Amino acid sequence: MSLKYYCRMCGTCCHEVPGDYVKRIPIYPDEADRLIEIAKEHNIKFQIIEDLVFPDIKNEKILIITYRIRLDNKNQGCPFYNKQSGCTVHDSKPLACQAYPLALKRIDAFNFEISIDPLCNFVISNYDELKDLDIERLKEVFKDEYPKAERFYQKNKKLIFKIRKLEALKKIEIPRQISLEEFNVYLQQWEREDLSI
Ligand code: SF4
Ligand code: SF4
């Protein structure tokens, strides 16, 4: 099998997909700051929404690991996407976009793994060949994207490690079980803190 990934430049990954699925382009707080600056410089309406967060019941704070890009209402697309030229922030693209169609799949509250996003059009067309790839073949097929996915994974891992370290030092406390009602109350009432490394 000599399959190699290439981007078809269809722009699907920069837009909402029809159906029940909600598009998630995760960005770290430092990436969000950079994109906010770029948006200001170019007068682009850019908004972010909290994405991966943990409630710290010791300090009554919401710790933010990632935000996600709010898609624009009219086109349901990333505000940095241009129909003619595609992504307009190529050099400052978030790690999630650099690694795509490789993505981080959440296994449980604290663990993630590198996986292939099934919504990419290249992946859809080659699904049968891609669905059972082992790690070595994954690295070959996604030769340029895999190192970026690895960086994405490592950054996530360091942030999760930081949370666990703060927990071990008893500086924060993250509940292992929490009801949706409680979590919603915390989200409404508590201050936010970006977690960065
Ligand atoms: S930053 Fe660029 S690649 Fe990422 S979603 Fe926006 S337009 Fe697409
Ligand atoms: S959906 Fe896949 S093929 Fe289409 S632009 Fe995104 S990465 Fe490229």
mmCIF file of C-alpha atoms and ligand atoms in Angstrom:
data_model
loop_
_atom_site.group_PDB
_atom_site.id
_atom_site.type_symbol
_atom_site.label_atom_id
_atom_site.label_comp_id
_atom_site.label_asym_id
_atom_site.label_seq_id
_atom_site.Cartn_x
_atom_site.Cartn_y
_atom_site.Cartn_z
ATOM 1 C CA MET A 1 0.000 0.000 0.000
ATOM 2 C CA SER A 2 1.540 3.329 -1.035
ATOM 3 C CA LEU A 3 -1.148 5.694 0.158
ATOM 4 C CA LYS A 4 0.159 9.159 1.109
ATOM 5 C CA TYR A 5 -1.962 11.918 2.549
ATOM 6 C CA TYR A 6 -2.429 15.102 0.545
ATOM 7 C CA CYS A 7 -4.808 17.933 1.323
ATOM 8 C CA ARG A 8 -7.507 18.464 -1.296
ATOM 9 C CA MET A 9 -7.931 22.073 -0.199
ATOM 10 C CA CYS A 10 -11.692 21.565 0.034
ATOM 11 C CA GLY A 11 -11.989 23.697 3.209
ATOM 12 C CA THR A 12 -14.337 21.229 4.909
ATOM 13 C CA CYS A 13 -12.215 21.126 8.061
ATOM 14 C CA CYS A 14 -12.527 24.909 8.479
ATOM 15 C CA HIS A 15 -16.346 24.732 8.469
ATOM 16 C CA GLU A 16 -19.174 23.202 10.420
ATOM 17 C CA VAL A 17 -20.283 19.840 9.133
ATOM 18 C CA PRO A 18 -24.009 19.286 8.564
ATOM 19 C CA GLY A 19 -25.773 17.116 11.132
ATOM 20 C CA ASP A 20 -25.625 16.856 14.902
ATOM 21 C CA TYR A 21 -21.840 17.063 15.163
ATOM 22 C CA VAL A 22 -20.429 20.307 16.637
ATOM 23 C CA LYS A 23 -17.180 21.447 15.047
ATOM 24 C CA ARG A 24 -14.327 21.765 17.477
ATOM 25 C CA ILE A 25 -11.078 23.503 16.530
ATOM 26 C CA PRO A 26 -9.217 23.468 19.849
ATOM 27 C CA ILE A 27 -6.683 26.220 20.515
ATOM 28 C CA TYR A 28 -4.421 26.761 23.519
ATOM 29 C CA PRO A 29 -4.530 30.064 25.408
ATOM 30 C CA ASP A 30 -1.221 31.258 23.845
ATOM 31 C CA GLU A 31 -2.566 30.437 20.373
ATOM 32 C CA ALA A 32 -5.808 32.240 21.189
ATOM 33 C CA ASP A 33 -3.841 35.380 22.219
ATOM 34 C CA ARG A 34 -1.876 35.300 18.955
ATOM 35 C CA LEU A 35 -5.011 34.871 16.824
ATOM 36 C CA ILE A 36 -6.804 37.663 18.716
ATOM 37 C CA GLU A 37 -3.887 39.997 17.845
ATOM 38 C CA ILE A 38 -3.939 38.968 14.173
ATOM 39 C CA ALA A 39 -7.713 39.413 14.028
ATOM 40 C CA LYS A 40 -7.365 42.914 15.538
ATOM 41 C CA GLU A 41 -4.672 43.896 13.008
ATOM 42 C CA HIS A 42 -6.851 42.762 10.088
ATOM 43 C CA ASN A 43 -10.167 43.877 11.489
ATOM 44 C CA ILE A 44 -11.570 40.343 11.537
ATOM 45 C CA LYS A 45 -14.374 39.460 13.930
ATOM 46 C CA PHE A 46 -12.893 36.637 15.969
ATOM 47 C CA GLN A 47 -14.359 34.987 19.051
ATOM 48 C CA ILE A 48 -13.374 32.040 21.155
ATOM 49 C CA ILE A 49 -15.394 29.721 23.382
ATOM 50 C CA GLU A 50 -14.134 27.720 26.337
ATOM 51 C CA ASP A 51 -13.482 24.117 25.372
ATOM 52 C CA LEU A 52 -11.541 21.773 27.659
ATOM 53 C CA VAL A 53 -11.923 23.004 31.234
ATOM 54 C CA PHE A 54 -11.508 21.559 34.727
ATOM 55 C CA PRO A 55 -13.278 22.840 37.862
ATOM 56 C CA ASP A 56 -10.883 23.485 40.750
ATOM 57 C CA ILE A 57 -13.111 23.114 43.827
ATOM 58 C CA LYS A 58 -10.347 24.159 46.224
ATOM 59 C CA ASN A 59 -9.914 27.667 44.768
ATOM 60 C CA GLU A 60 -13.367 27.884 43.154
ATOM 61 C CA LYS A 61 -11.926 28.489 39.719
ATOM 62 C CA ILE A 62 -12.422 27.085 36.249
ATOM 63 C CA LEU A 63 -9.058 26.086 34.768
ATOM 64 C CA ILE A 64 -8.962 26.424 30.991
ATOM 65 C CA ILE A 65 -6.799 24.087 28.933
ATOM 66 C CA THR A 66 -8.189 24.925 25.492
ATOM 67 C CA TYR A 67 -10.604 27.266 23.803
ATOM 68 C CA ARG A 68 -12.239 26.669 20.463
ATOM 69 C CA ILE A 69 -12.779 29.016 17.566
ATOM 70 C CA ARG A 70 -16.342 30.314 17.252
ATOM 71 C CA LEU A 71 -17.417 29.733 13.665
ATOM 72 C CA ASP A 72 -18.941 32.723 11.927
ATOM 73 C CA ASN A 73 -22.734 32.723 11.831
ATOM 74 C CA LYS A 74 -23.123 33.371 8.124
ATOM 75 C CA ASN A 75 -20.814 30.732 6.611
ATOM 76 C CA GLN A 76 -20.405 28.478 9.640
ATOM 77 C CA GLY A 77 -16.689 28.667 8.997
ATOM 78 C CA CYS A 78 -13.514 29.823 10.727
ATOM 79 C CA PRO A 79 -13.244 33.609 10.388
ATOM 80 C CA PHE A 80 -9.682 33.178 9.051
ATOM 81 C CA TYR A 81 -10.862 31.087 6.106
ATOM 82 C CA ASN A 82 -10.966 32.707 2.680
ATOM 83 C CA LYS A 83 -12.803 31.041 -0.208
ATOM 84 C CA GLN A 84 -10.085 31.875 -2.720
ATOM 85 C CA SER A 85 -6.922 31.377 -0.696
ATOM 86 C CA GLY A 86 -7.956 29.025 2.128
ATOM 87 C CA CYS A 87 -6.381 29.610 5.538
ATOM 88 C CA THR A 88 -5.124 33.196 5.869
ATOM 89 C CA VAL A 89 -3.110 32.580 9.043
ATOM 90 C CA HIS A 90 -0.966 29.820 7.684
ATOM 91 C CA ASP A 91 2.173 30.742 9.666
ATOM 92 C CA SER A 92 0.193 31.124 12.898
ATOM 93 C CA LYS A 93 -2.173 28.211 12.490
ATOM 94 C CA PRO A 94 -3.042 26.463 15.768
ATOM 95 C CA LEU A 95 -1.362 23.103 16.348
ATOM 96 C CA ALA A 96 -4.729 21.370 15.869
ATOM 97 C CA CYS A 97 -4.927 22.768 12.320
ATOM 98 C CA GLN A 98 -1.267 22.012 11.555
ATOM 99 C CA ALA A 99 -1.724 18.377 12.564
ATOM 100 C CA TYR A 100 -5.078 17.855 10.853
ATOM 101 C CA PRO A 101 -6.443 15.354 9.771
ATOM 102 C CA LEU A 102 -4.630 13.851 12.747
ATOM 103 C CA ALA A 103 -6.356 14.867 15.948
ATOM 104 C CA LEU A 104 -6.338 14.155 19.675
ATOM 105 C CA LYS A 105 -9.084 11.790 20.737
ATOM 106 C CA ARG A 106 -10.086 11.933 24.392
ATOM 107 C CA ILE A 107 -9.949 8.531 26.080
ATOM 108 C CA ASP A 108 -10.976 9.699 29.550
ATOM 109 C CA ALA A 109 -10.767 12.855 31.688
ATOM 110 C CA PHE A 110 -6.958 13.001 31.634
ATOM 111 C CA ASN A 111 -5.868 10.870 28.671
ATOM 112 C CA PHE A 112 -5.755 11.447 24.929
ATOM 113 C CA GLU A 113 -4.420 9.601 21.897
ATOM 114 C CA ILE A 114 -3.496 10.576 18.345
ATOM 115 C CA SER A 115 -6.197 9.474 15.914
ATOM 116 C CA ILE A 116 -7.415 10.225 12.391
ATOM 117 C CA ASP A 117 -10.371 12.582 12.108
ATOM 118 C CA PRO A 118 -13.002 10.777 10.028
ATOM 119 C CA LEU A 119 -14.525 14.036 8.746
ATOM 120 C CA CYS A 120 -11.631 15.005 6.452
ATOM 121 C CA ASN A 121 -12.538 14.417 2.783
ATOM 122 C CA PHE A 122 -9.250 12.645 2.066
ATOM 123 C CA VAL A 123 -9.972 10.302 4.987
ATOM 124 C CA ILE A 124 -13.549 9.677 3.842
ATOM 125 C CA SER A 125 -12.310 8.694 0.347
ATOM 126 C CA ASN A 126 -9.640 6.353 1.712
ATOM 127 C CA TYR A 127 -11.415 5.139 4.798
ATOM 128 C CA ASP A 128 -11.009 1.408 4.092
ATOM 129 C CA GLU A 129 -7.233 1.754 3.796
ATOM 130 C CA LEU A 130 -6.925 4.068 6.798
ATOM 131 C CA LYS A 131 -9.232 2.498 9.357
ATOM 132 C CA ASP A 132 -6.826 -0.138 10.686
ATOM 133 C CA LEU A 133 -3.444 1.591 10.279
ATOM 134 C CA ASP A 134 -0.797 0.743 12.828
ATOM 135 C CA ILE A 135 1.382 3.510 14.203
ATOM 136 C CA GLU A 136 4.270 2.941 11.764
ATOM 137 C CA ARG A 137 1.968 3.172 8.737
ATOM 138 C CA LEU A 138 0.234 6.186 10.273
ATOM 139 C CA LYS A 139 3.617 7.952 10.393
ATOM 140 C CA GLU A 140 4.256 7.067 6.742
ATOM 141 C CA VAL A 141 0.856 8.058 5.373
ATOM 142 C CA PHE A 142 0.809 11.337 7.361
ATOM 143 C CA LYS A 143 4.525 12.021 7.104
ATOM 144 C CA ASP A 144 4.359 15.818 7.565
ATOM 145 C CA GLU A 145 1.375 15.872 9.875
ATOM 146 C CA TYR A 146 2.490 13.202 12.334
ATOM 147 C CA PRO A 147 5.345 15.248 13.916
ATOM 148 C CA LYS A 148 2.888 18.119 14.386
ATOM 149 C CA ALA A 149 0.325 15.769 15.938
ATOM 150 C CA GLU A 150 3.090 14.551 18.239
ATOM 151 C CA ARG A 151 3.827 18.183 19.294
ATOM 152 C CA PHE A 152 0.106 18.718 19.831
ATOM 153 C CA TYR A 153 -0.054 15.540 21.939
ATOM 154 C CA GLN A 154 3.030 16.470 23.983
ATOM 155 C CA LYS A 155 1.706 19.944 24.721
ATOM 156 C CA ASN A 156 -1.599 18.490 25.883
ATOM 157 C CA LYS A 157 0.215 15.922 27.980
ATOM 158 C CA LYS A 158 2.365 18.586 29.683
ATOM 159 C CA LEU A 159 -0.733 20.608 30.575
ATOM 160 C CA ILE A 160 -2.502 17.568 31.999
ATOM 161 C CA PHE A 161 0.679 16.684 33.882
ATOM 162 C CA LYS A 162 0.747 20.210 35.308
ATOM 163 C CA ILE A 163 -2.804 19.754 36.605
ATOM 164 C CA ARG A 164 -1.900 16.448 38.222
ATOM 165 C CA LYS A 165 1.209 17.945 39.778
ATOM 166 C CA LEU A 166 -0.764 20.868 41.226
ATOM 167 C CA GLU A 167 -3.224 18.311 42.588
ATOM 168 C CA ALA A 168 -0.433 16.250 44.147
ATOM 169 C CA LEU A 169 0.915 19.429 45.791
ATOM 170 C CA LYS A 170 -2.629 20.075 47.064
ATOM 171 C CA LYS A 171 -2.711 23.474 45.389
ATOM 172 C CA ILE A 172 -5.840 22.575 43.438
ATOM 173 C CA GLU A 173 -8.538 19.905 43.687
ATOM 174 C CA ILE A 174 -10.284 18.479 40.636
ATOM 175 C CA PRO A 175 -13.322 16.314 41.482
ATOM 176 C CA ARG A 176 -13.340 12.882 39.816
ATOM 177 C CA GLN A 177 -17.118 12.763 39.832
ATOM 178 C CA ILE A 178 -19.370 15.732 39.373
ATOM 179 C CA SER A 179 -22.988 16.138 38.324
ATOM 180 C CA LEU A 180 -23.880 18.225 35.305
ATOM 181 C CA GLU A 181 -25.972 20.501 37.551
ATOM 182 C CA GLU A 182 -23.028 21.194 39.870
ATOM 183 C CA PHE A 183 -20.677 21.758 36.951
ATOM 184 C CA ASN A 184 -23.098 24.231 35.368
ATOM 185 C CA VAL A 185 -23.316 26.176 38.628
ATOM 186 C CA TYR A 186 -19.496 26.357 38.810
ATOM 187 C CA LEU A 187 -19.346 27.485 35.183
ATOM 188 C CA GLN A 188 -21.770 30.297 35.915
ATOM 189 C CA GLN A 189 -20.204 31.491 39.158
ATOM 190 C CA TRP A 190 -16.461 30.918 39.179
ATOM 191 C CA GLU A 191 -13.567 32.925 37.806
ATOM 192 C CA ARG A 192 -11.467 31.632 34.922
ATOM 193 C CA GLU A 193 -7.772 30.920 34.826
ATOM 194 C CA ASP A 194 -5.847 29.939 31.688
ATOM 195 C CA LEU A 195 -3.470 27.081 32.251
ATOM 196 C CA SER A 196 -0.270 27.376 30.251
ATOM 197 C CA ILE A 197 3.161 25.795 30.259
HETATM 198 S S1 SF4 B 1 -7.016 28.662 11.474
HETATM 199 FE FE1 SF4 B 1 -6.859 28.272 9.284
HETATM 200 S S2 SF4 B 1 -6.731 26.049 9.083
HETATM 201 FE FE2 SF4 B 1 -7.464 26.488 11.159
HETATM 202 S S3 SF4 B 1 -9.697 26.423 10.971
HETATM 203 FE FE3 SF4 B 1 -9.090 28.542 10.684
HETATM 204 S S4 SF4 B 1 -8.887 28.794 8.475
HETATM 205 FE FE4 SF4 B 1 -8.905 26.598 8.900
HETATM 206 S S1 SF4 B 2 -11.065 18.313 4.966
HETATM 207 FE FE1 SF4 B 2 -9.096 17.225 4.653
HETATM 208 S S2 SF4 B 2 -8.734 17.400 2.440
HETATM 209 FE FE2 SF4 B 2 -10.279 18.971 2.957
HETATM 210 S S3 SF4 B 2 -9.077 20.847 3.399
HETATM 211 FE FE3 SF4 B 2 -9.390 19.771 5.342
HETATM 212 S S4 SF4 B 2 -7.533 18.526 5.591
HETATM 213 FE FE4 SF4 B 2 -7.633 19.094 3.414
#
